[in-house]
């Protein structure tokens, strides 16, 4: 039997499903650096990235038997990690930790309404991100959410700078189509723009700036 370093990703995953206790560990070690890099790009903090990566690997470990081989094992792992990171972001948005001032009922009611609108917007943004192909999602998150430059993102994801630009352009176009309605809500515009900026998804205005903004 070939060693872990000689077996392909698909062979290691199949061995894990068949009961090989070391196969999944070998698979994880092979992809750990890139998966953590991806998790860090799609999380607000290093601790969140570590927790999301652990959750993702537990999910992959348990669901390995359902892998349909319709994509590379590496891509499957990437998708699970990104989804875990975005799930954590969505849960964080749904449970704000900023205390409310309840001494003024009118002010408290206004804050609750604004916070509710922000959470709803954040969830819509996260859902739009989830619908992007995993490569586009990771790239636009790195550039627009985490603030990495095109060059830094290219190094982090091990792709060419031109690939980063094209993925960002396609992702922003799809997000603009999905989220364009958020910019036209009248009185809630301030909350919408604030939340979309916080999540790095303020792409509606970006797209209207033309192809130059889409490339960069």
Short mmCIF file of N, CA, C and O in Angstrom, two decimals, residues 29-85:
data_model
loop_
_atom_site.label_atom_id
_atom_site.label_comp_id
_atom_site.label_asym_id
_atom_site.label_seq_id
_atom_site.Cartn_x
_atom_site.Cartn_y
_atom_site.Cartn_z
N UNK A 29 -3.14 17.34 7.07
CA UNK A 29 -1.79 17.91 7.12
C UNK A 29 -1.36 18.41 5.76
O UNK A 29 -0.70 19.45 5.64
N UNK A 30 -1.73 17.70 4.72
CA UNK A 30 -1.36 18.09 3.36
C UNK A 30 -1.96 19.45 2.99
O UNK A 30 -1.33 20.24 2.28
N UNK A 31 -3.16 19.71 3.46
CA UNK A 31 -3.86 20.94 3.05
C UNK A 31 -3.94 21.98 4.15
O UNK A 31 -4.51 23.06 3.92
N UNK A 32 -3.39 21.68 5.33
CA UNK A 32 -3.59 22.55 6.48
C UNK A 32 -3.19 23.99 6.22
O UNK A 32 -3.93 24.93 6.53
N UNK A 33 -2.00 24.19 5.68
CA UNK A 33 -1.50 25.56 5.51
C UNK A 33 -2.42 26.38 4.63
O UNK A 33 -2.79 27.51 4.97
N UNK A 34 -2.84 25.81 3.51
CA UNK A 34 -3.69 26.56 2.60
C UNK A 34 -5.10 26.74 3.18
O UNK A 34 -5.72 27.79 3.01
N UNK A 35 -5.59 25.73 3.89
CA UNK A 35 -6.92 25.83 4.48
C UNK A 35 -6.95 26.88 5.58
O UNK A 35 -7.91 27.66 5.69
N UNK A 36 -5.90 26.93 6.40
CA UNK A 36 -5.87 27.95 7.45
C UNK A 36 -5.75 29.33 6.83
O UNK A 36 -6.35 30.30 7.30
N UNK A 37 -4.96 29.44 5.78
CA UNK A 37 -4.82 30.70 5.08
C UNK A 37 -6.18 31.19 4.59
O UNK A 37 -6.54 32.35 4.74
N UNK A 38 -6.93 30.26 4.03
CA UNK A 38 -8.26 30.59 3.53
C UNK A 38 -9.19 30.97 4.68
O UNK A 38 -9.94 31.95 4.59
N UNK A 39 -9.13 30.23 5.78
CA UNK A 39 -9.97 30.53 6.94
C UNK A 39 -9.63 31.91 7.50
O UNK A 39 -10.52 32.67 7.88
N UNK A 40 -8.36 32.23 7.54
CA UNK A 40 -7.95 33.54 8.07
C UNK A 40 -8.47 34.67 7.19
O UNK A 40 -8.86 35.73 7.69
N UNK A 41 -8.48 34.43 5.90
CA UNK A 41 -8.98 35.43 4.97
C UNK A 41 -10.48 35.63 5.11
O UNK A 41 -11.01 36.69 4.78
N UNK A 42 -11.17 34.61 5.57
CA UNK A 42 -12.63 34.65 5.61
C UNK A 42 -13.14 34.80 7.04
O UNK A 42 -14.32 34.58 7.30
N UNK A 43 -12.26 35.20 7.96
CA UNK A 43 -12.64 35.38 9.36
C UNK A 43 -12.14 36.73 9.85
O UNK A 43 -11.19 37.29 9.31
N UNK A 44 -12.76 37.21 10.89
CA UNK A 44 -12.36 38.51 11.43
C UNK A 44 -11.12 38.42 12.31
O UNK A 44 -10.36 39.38 12.40
N UNK A 45 -10.91 37.29 12.98
CA UNK A 45 -9.76 37.15 13.88
C UNK A 45 -9.10 35.79 13.65
O UNK A 45 -9.71 34.87 13.09
N UNK A 46 -7.87 35.68 14.15
CA UNK A 46 -7.16 34.41 14.06
C UNK A 46 -7.89 33.32 14.84
O UNK A 46 -7.98 32.18 14.39
N UNK A 47 -8.42 33.68 16.02
CA UNK A 47 -9.14 32.69 16.82
C UNK A 47 -10.38 32.21 16.08
O UNK A 47 -10.69 31.00 16.09
N UNK A 48 -11.11 33.12 15.44
CA UNK A 48 -12.28 32.71 14.66
C UNK A 48 -11.87 31.77 13.54
O UNK A 48 -12.57 30.79 13.24
N UNK A 49 -10.73 32.06 12.91
CA UNK A 49 -10.25 31.21 11.81
C UNK A 49 -9.91 29.82 12.33
O UNK A 49 -10.26 28.81 11.69
N UNK A 50 -9.24 29.75 13.47
CA UNK A 50 -8.88 28.45 14.03
C UNK A 50 -10.13 27.65 14.41
O UNK A 50 -10.21 26.45 14.15
N UNK A 51 -11.11 28.34 15.02
CA UNK A 51 -12.34 27.65 15.42
C UNK A 51 -13.12 27.18 14.19
O UNK A 51 -13.65 26.06 14.17
N UNK A 52 -13.19 28.04 13.17
CA UNK A 52 -13.92 27.67 11.95
C UNK A 52 -13.25 26.51 11.25
O UNK A 52 -13.92 25.60 10.74
N UNK A 53 -11.91 26.52 11.23
CA UNK A 53 -11.19 25.43 10.58
C UNK A 53 -11.44 24.11 11.32
O UNK A 53 -11.65 23.06 10.68
N UNK A 54 -11.45 24.17 12.65
CA UNK A 54 -11.72 22.95 13.42
C UNK A 54 -13.14 22.45 13.13
O UNK A 54 -13.35 21.24 12.94
N UNK A 55 -14.11 23.35 13.11
CA UNK A 55 -15.49 22.96 12.81
C UNK A 55 -15.58 22.35 11.41
O UNK A 55 -16.28 21.36 11.19
N UNK A 56 -14.88 22.97 10.47
CA UNK A 56 -14.93 22.50 9.08
C UNK A 56 -14.33 21.10 8.96
O UNK A 56 -14.88 20.24 8.26
N UNK A 57 -13.21 20.87 9.64
CA UNK A 57 -12.58 19.57 9.54
C UNK A 57 -13.41 18.48 10.21
O UNK A 57 -13.46 17.34 9.75
N UNK A 58 -14.08 18.81 11.30
CA UNK A 58 -15.00 17.85 11.93
C UNK A 58 -16.14 17.51 10.98
O UNK A 58 -16.53 16.35 10.85
N UNK A 59 -16.64 18.54 10.30
CA UNK A 59 -17.72 18.32 9.34
C UNK A 59 -17.24 17.45 8.19
O UNK A 59 -17.94 16.51 7.76
N UNK A 60 -16.04 17.74 7.67
CA UNK A 60 -15.49 16.96 6.57
C UNK A 60 -15.24 15.51 7.01
O UNK A 60 -15.50 14.57 6.26
N UNK A 61 -14.72 15.35 8.21
CA UNK A 61 -14.43 14.02 8.75
C UNK A 61 -15.71 13.18 8.81
O UNK A 61 -15.72 12.00 8.43
N UNK A 62 -16.79 13.81 9.27
CA UNK A 62 -18.04 13.08 9.45
C UNK A 62 -18.79 12.85 8.14
O UNK A 62 -19.51 11.86 8.00
N UNK A 63 -18.62 13.76 7.18
CA UNK A 63 -19.42 13.67 5.95
C UNK A 63 -18.62 13.12 4.78
O UNK A 63 -19.09 13.16 3.64
N UNK A 64 -17.43 12.60 5.04
CA UNK A 64 -16.57 12.12 3.95
C UNK A 64 -17.25 11.08 3.08
O UNK A 64 -17.06 11.04 1.87
N UNK A 65 -18.06 10.22 3.69
CA UNK A 65 -18.72 9.16 2.92
C UNK A 65 -19.70 9.71 1.89
O UNK A 65 -20.01 9.03 0.91
N UNK A 66 -20.15 10.94 2.09
CA UNK A 66 -21.13 11.53 1.16
C UNK A 66 -20.46 12.30 0.03
O UNK A 66 -21.15 12.83 -0.85
N UNK A 67 -19.12 12.38 0.04
CA UNK A 67 -18.41 13.08 -1.03
C UNK A 67 -18.67 12.37 -2.35
O UNK A 67 -18.45 11.16 -2.49
N UNK A 68 -19.13 13.14 -3.35
CA UNK A 68 -19.59 12.55 -4.61
C UNK A 68 -18.52 12.55 -5.70
O UNK A 68 -18.79 12.15 -6.83
N UNK A 69 -17.34 13.05 -5.41
CA UNK A 69 -16.24 13.08 -6.39
C UNK A 69 -16.61 13.89 -7.63
O UNK A 69 -16.10 13.63 -8.72
N UNK A 70 -17.49 14.88 -7.45
CA UNK A 70 -17.82 15.77 -8.57
C UNK A 70 -16.90 16.99 -8.60
O UNK A 70 -17.08 17.90 -9.41
N UNK A 71 -15.93 17.01 -7.71
CA UNK A 71 -14.91 18.07 -7.67
C UNK A 71 -13.67 17.48 -7.00
O UNK A 71 -13.71 16.37 -6.46
N UNK A 72 -12.58 18.22 -7.06
CA UNK A 72 -11.36 17.76 -6.39
C UNK A 72 -11.58 17.76 -4.89
O UNK A 72 -12.33 18.58 -4.36
N UNK A 73 -10.93 16.84 -4.21
CA UNK A 73 -11.05 16.78 -2.75
C UNK A 73 -10.60 18.10 -2.13
O UNK A 73 -11.22 18.60 -1.19
N UNK A 74 -9.54 18.69 -2.66
CA UNK A 74 -9.07 19.97 -2.14
C UNK A 74 -10.12 21.06 -2.25
O UNK A 74 -10.32 21.85 -1.33
N UNK A 75 -10.81 21.10 -3.38
CA UNK A 75 -11.87 22.09 -3.57
C UNK A 75 -13.02 21.85 -2.60
O UNK A 75 -13.62 22.79 -2.07
N UNK A 76 -13.33 20.58 -2.37
CA UNK A 76 -14.37 20.22 -1.41
C UNK A 76 -14.00 20.71 -0.01
O UNK A 76 -14.84 21.30 0.69
N UNK A 77 -12.76 20.51 0.39
CA UNK A 77 -12.31 20.97 1.70
C UNK A 77 -12.35 22.50 1.77
O UNK A 77 -12.77 23.07 2.79
N UNK A 78 -11.92 23.16 0.70
CA UNK A 78 -11.97 24.63 0.68
C UNK A 78 -13.39 25.12 0.87
O UNK A 78 -13.65 26.07 1.61
N UNK A 79 -14.33 24.48 0.18
CA UNK A 79 -15.73 24.91 0.25
C UNK A 79 -16.27 24.76 1.67
O UNK A 79 -16.96 25.64 2.19
N UNK A 80 -15.92 23.66 2.33
CA UNK A 80 -16.39 23.44 3.70
C UNK A 80 -15.81 24.48 4.65
O UNK A 80 -16.50 25.01 5.53
N UNK A 81 -14.54 24.83 4.46
CA UNK A 81 -13.90 25.82 5.32
C UNK A 81 -14.54 27.19 5.14
O UNK A 81 -14.86 27.88 6.12
N UNK A 82 -14.72 27.61 3.90
CA UNK A 82 -15.32 28.92 3.65
C UNK A 82 -16.73 28.97 4.22
O UNK A 82 -17.14 29.95 4.85
N UNK A 83 -17.50 27.91 4.02
CA UNK A 83 -18.87 27.88 4.55
C UNK A 83 -18.86 27.97 6.08
O UNK A 83 -19.71 28.65 6.67
N UNK A 84 -17.92 27.29 6.72
CA UNK A 84 -17.83 27.35 8.18
C UNK A 84 -17.50 28.76 8.65
O UNK A 84 -18.07 29.25 9.63
N UNK A 85 -16.59 29.42 7.94
CA UNK A 85 -16.22 30.79 8.30
C UNK A 85 -17.40 31.74 8.14
O UNK A 85 -17.67 32.58 9.01
#
